[in-house]
Amino acid sequence: MGEQAVTGASPAQQTPDGTGEDAAATGSAPAGPTTAGMTADGAAGTTIGVPGAGMAADAGGPSTAARERTADIVPGPGGVMTDEVGVVTGELTLRTGFADGQVTLMVQYKDADEWYTVTGGRVALADAAGLDAVHGIAVALLHRPEG
């Protein structure tokens, strides 16, 4: 194989095509697929943006993957009402979870094993990208160490 001189060509034009000639010499881009040939669900479909990632993923709709955020909180007087055990007070950990298009707020006594669902703390959320905002609001509402 001979040497190829590259002078001022863009990186796409510097890539040799299947014959060993570089694309700049032939005047066209190399032929071939324009995608990696993979999809998230195994079928060709639409692409959706992945916020903050600078890329798109092939998918059939919004992600339903489980995600969560946690924060330590100290609720004000009256504590936090839960579905399972009623009011919990003191140092707690708040977990805001997203799964299957729904956000659920849960609390536990700090460093305990059991989690309790916050009464009224379950709501539909169309896009997991809103999880951080929902978690921030929940922390702001429930964390009242001064009373």
mmCIF file of C-alpha atoms in Angstrom:
data_model
loop_
_atom_site.group_PDB
_atom_site.id
_atom_site.type_symbol
_atom_site.label_atom_id
_atom_site.label_comp_id
_atom_site.label_asym_id
_atom_site.label_seq_id
_atom_site.Cartn_x
_atom_site.Cartn_y
_atom_site.Cartn_z
ATOM 1 C CA MET A 1 0.000 0.000 0.000
ATOM 2 C CA GLY A 2 1.405 3.429 -0.908
ATOM 3 C CA GLU A 3 1.597 6.541 1.195
ATOM 4 C CA GLN A 4 -1.254 9.020 1.086
ATOM 5 C CA ALA A 5 -0.593 12.736 1.260
ATOM 6 C CA VAL A 6 -3.111 14.719 3.298
ATOM 7 C CA THR A 7 -3.125 18.471 2.861
ATOM 8 C CA GLY A 8 -5.881 20.604 4.296
ATOM 9 C CA ALA A 9 -8.600 17.997 3.920
ATOM 10 C CA SER A 10 -11.215 17.651 6.614
ATOM 11 C CA PRO A 11 -11.105 14.481 8.786
ATOM 12 C CA ALA A 12 -14.023 12.966 6.838
ATOM 13 C CA GLN A 13 -12.129 13.521 3.620
ATOM 14 C CA GLN A 14 -8.935 11.975 5.032
ATOM 15 C CA THR A 15 -10.560 8.587 5.629
ATOM 16 C CA PRO A 16 -9.751 6.021 2.942
ATOM 17 C CA ASP A 17 -12.740 4.363 1.306
ATOM 18 C CA GLY A 18 -13.033 0.615 0.703
ATOM 19 C CA THR A 19 -10.605 0.760 -2.267
ATOM 20 C CA GLY A 20 -7.789 2.436 -0.347
ATOM 21 C CA GLU A 21 -8.363 5.776 -2.059
ATOM 22 C CA ASP A 22 -9.099 8.668 0.234
ATOM 23 C CA ALA A 23 -12.450 10.444 -0.023
ATOM 24 C CA ALA A 24 -10.823 13.748 -1.003
ATOM 25 C CA ALA A 25 -9.334 12.142 -4.088
ATOM 26 C CA THR A 26 -12.656 10.718 -5.264
ATOM 27 C CA GLY A 27 -14.632 13.836 -4.440
ATOM 28 C CA SER A 28 -17.289 12.020 -2.421
ATOM 29 C CA ALA A 29 -17.793 10.741 1.083
ATOM 30 C CA PRO A 30 -17.275 7.041 1.686
ATOM 31 C CA ALA A 31 -20.374 4.920 1.105
ATOM 32 C CA GLY A 32 -21.878 3.015 4.011
ATOM 33 C CA PRO A 33 -24.383 3.156 6.814
ATOM 34 C CA THR A 34 -25.032 6.452 8.534
ATOM 35 C CA THR A 35 -25.852 4.891 11.915
ATOM 36 C CA ALA A 36 -24.259 2.265 14.104
ATOM 37 C CA GLY A 37 -27.077 -0.089 13.185
ATOM 38 C CA MET A 38 -28.329 -0.531 16.748
ATOM 39 C CA THR A 39 -31.532 0.492 18.445
ATOM 40 C CA ALA A 40 -32.552 0.505 22.101
ATOM 41 C CA ASP A 41 -35.510 -1.809 21.570
ATOM 42 C CA GLY A 42 -34.232 -3.861 18.642
ATOM 43 C CA ALA A 43 -36.438 -2.181 16.042
ATOM 44 C CA ALA A 44 -35.766 0.784 13.827
ATOM 45 C CA GLY A 45 -37.721 3.717 15.150
ATOM 46 C CA THR A 46 -37.604 7.342 15.974
ATOM 47 C CA THR A 47 -34.754 8.975 17.786
ATOM 48 C CA ILE A 48 -35.207 10.915 20.974
ATOM 49 C CA GLY A 49 -32.868 13.401 22.569
ATOM 50 C CA VAL A 50 -30.952 12.446 25.671
ATOM 51 C CA PRO A 51 -30.921 15.690 27.700
ATOM 52 C CA GLY A 52 -27.424 16.861 28.528
ATOM 53 C CA ALA A 53 -25.733 13.990 26.719
ATOM 54 C CA GLY A 54 -25.267 15.652 23.341
ATOM 55 C CA MET A 55 -26.602 12.613 21.482
ATOM 56 C CA ALA A 56 -29.788 10.829 20.536
ATOM 57 C CA ALA A 57 -30.818 7.259 21.285
ATOM 58 C CA ASP A 58 -33.121 5.138 19.166
ATOM 59 C CA ALA A 59 -36.233 4.381 21.194
ATOM 60 C CA GLY A 60 -39.973 3.964 20.988
ATOM 61 C CA GLY A 61 -40.823 6.685 23.543
ATOM 62 C CA PRO A 62 -39.776 8.349 26.789
ATOM 63 C CA SER A 63 -37.564 6.351 29.114
ATOM 64 C CA THR A 64 -39.254 4.449 31.900
ATOM 65 C CA ALA A 65 -36.027 3.379 33.583
ATOM 66 C CA ALA A 66 -36.058 3.619 37.369
ATOM 67 C CA ARG A 67 -34.207 6.626 38.804
ATOM 68 C CA GLU A 68 -34.051 8.186 42.241
ATOM 69 C CA ARG A 69 -32.679 11.065 44.304
ATOM 70 C CA THR A 70 -32.199 11.172 48.074
ATOM 71 C CA ALA A 71 -31.624 13.879 50.676
ATOM 72 C CA ASP A 72 -31.463 13.988 54.445
ATOM 73 C CA ILE A 73 -34.216 16.164 55.927
ATOM 74 C CA VAL A 74 -35.580 17.236 59.297
ATOM 75 C CA PRO A 75 -39.307 17.969 59.012
ATOM 76 C CA GLY A 76 -40.974 20.726 60.961
ATOM 77 C CA PRO A 77 -43.487 20.252 63.782
ATOM 78 C CA GLY A 78 -45.998 17.573 62.855
ATOM 79 C CA GLY A 79 -43.449 15.503 60.887
ATOM 80 C CA VAL A 80 -44.270 13.767 57.614
ATOM 81 C CA MET A 81 -47.475 11.737 57.163
ATOM 82 C CA THR A 82 -46.954 8.290 55.631
ATOM 83 C CA ASP A 83 -49.405 5.709 54.289
ATOM 84 C CA GLU A 84 -47.946 2.815 56.264
ATOM 85 C CA VAL A 85 -47.223 4.099 59.794
ATOM 86 C CA GLY A 86 -48.737 7.579 60.049
ATOM 87 C CA VAL A 87 -46.524 10.478 61.147
ATOM 88 C CA VAL A 88 -42.734 10.133 61.231
ATOM 89 C CA THR A 89 -40.531 12.777 62.845
ATOM 90 C CA GLY A 90 -36.871 13.449 63.521
ATOM 91 C CA GLU A 91 -33.934 12.970 61.186
ATOM 92 C CA LEU A 92 -35.208 11.360 57.977
ATOM 93 C CA THR A 93 -34.002 10.498 54.501
ATOM 94 C CA LEU A 94 -36.298 11.514 51.638
ATOM 95 C CA ARG A 95 -36.202 9.460 48.445
ATOM 96 C CA THR A 96 -37.816 10.769 45.262
ATOM 97 C CA GLY A 97 -38.089 7.870 42.836
ATOM 98 C CA PHE A 98 -39.152 7.731 39.184
ATOM 99 C CA ALA A 99 -40.342 4.494 37.570
ATOM 100 C CA ASP A 100 -42.895 3.680 34.878
ATOM 101 C CA GLY A 101 -43.919 7.319 34.356
ATOM 102 C CA GLN A 102 -44.609 7.974 38.031
ATOM 103 C CA VAL A 103 -42.817 9.827 40.848
ATOM 104 C CA THR A 104 -43.074 8.486 44.393
ATOM 105 C CA LEU A 105 -41.862 10.224 47.551
ATOM 106 C CA MET A 106 -40.713 7.960 50.360
ATOM 107 C CA VAL A 107 -39.073 8.575 53.735
ATOM 108 C CA GLN A 108 -37.149 6.488 56.215
ATOM 109 C CA TYR A 109 -35.660 7.184 59.599
ATOM 110 C CA LYS A 110 -32.061 8.119 58.853
ATOM 111 C CA ASP A 111 -29.942 4.982 58.348
ATOM 112 C CA ALA A 112 -32.926 2.623 58.857
ATOM 113 C CA ASP A 113 -33.951 -0.133 56.453
ATOM 114 C CA GLU A 114 -37.701 0.481 56.108
ATOM 115 C CA TRP A 115 -39.116 3.011 53.639
ATOM 116 C CA TYR A 116 -42.571 4.582 53.985
ATOM 117 C CA THR A 117 -44.625 6.203 51.215
ATOM 118 C CA VAL A 118 -45.372 9.887 51.852
ATOM 119 C CA THR A 119 -49.141 10.361 51.909
ATOM 120 C CA GLY A 120 -50.132 12.123 48.682
ATOM 121 C CA GLY A 121 -46.563 11.709 47.414
ATOM 122 C CA ARG A 122 -47.328 9.841 44.205
ATOM 123 C CA VAL A 123 -47.909 11.587 40.854
ATOM 124 C CA ALA A 124 -47.518 10.941 37.111
ATOM 125 C CA LEU A 125 -44.452 12.490 35.458
ATOM 126 C CA ALA A 126 -44.182 12.276 31.674
ATOM 127 C CA ASP A 127 -40.398 12.705 31.484
ATOM 128 C CA ALA A 128 -37.697 11.579 33.908
ATOM 129 C CA ALA A 129 -35.858 14.828 33.134
ATOM 130 C CA GLY A 130 -38.225 16.511 35.628
ATOM 131 C CA LEU A 131 -37.076 14.296 38.528
ATOM 132 C CA ASP A 132 -34.508 16.785 39.833
ATOM 133 C CA ALA A 133 -37.088 19.587 39.908
ATOM 134 C CA VAL A 134 -39.664 17.449 41.724
ATOM 135 C CA HIS A 135 -37.048 16.305 44.240
ATOM 136 C CA GLY A 136 -35.895 19.887 44.849
ATOM 137 C CA ILE A 137 -39.461 21.033 45.528
ATOM 138 C CA ALA A 138 -40.136 18.087 47.863
ATOM 139 C CA VAL A 139 -36.978 18.823 49.871
ATOM 140 C CA ALA A 140 -37.856 22.523 50.057
ATOM 141 C CA LEU A 141 -41.353 21.698 51.355
ATOM 142 C CA LEU A 142 -40.429 19.006 53.858
ATOM 143 C CA HIS A 143 -37.019 20.087 55.219
ATOM 144 C CA ARG A 144 -37.862 22.475 58.084
ATOM 145 C CA PRO A 145 -35.135 22.080 60.732
ATOM 146 C CA GLU A 146 -36.018 25.473 62.255
ATOM 147 C CA GLY A 147 -39.651 24.484 62.750
#
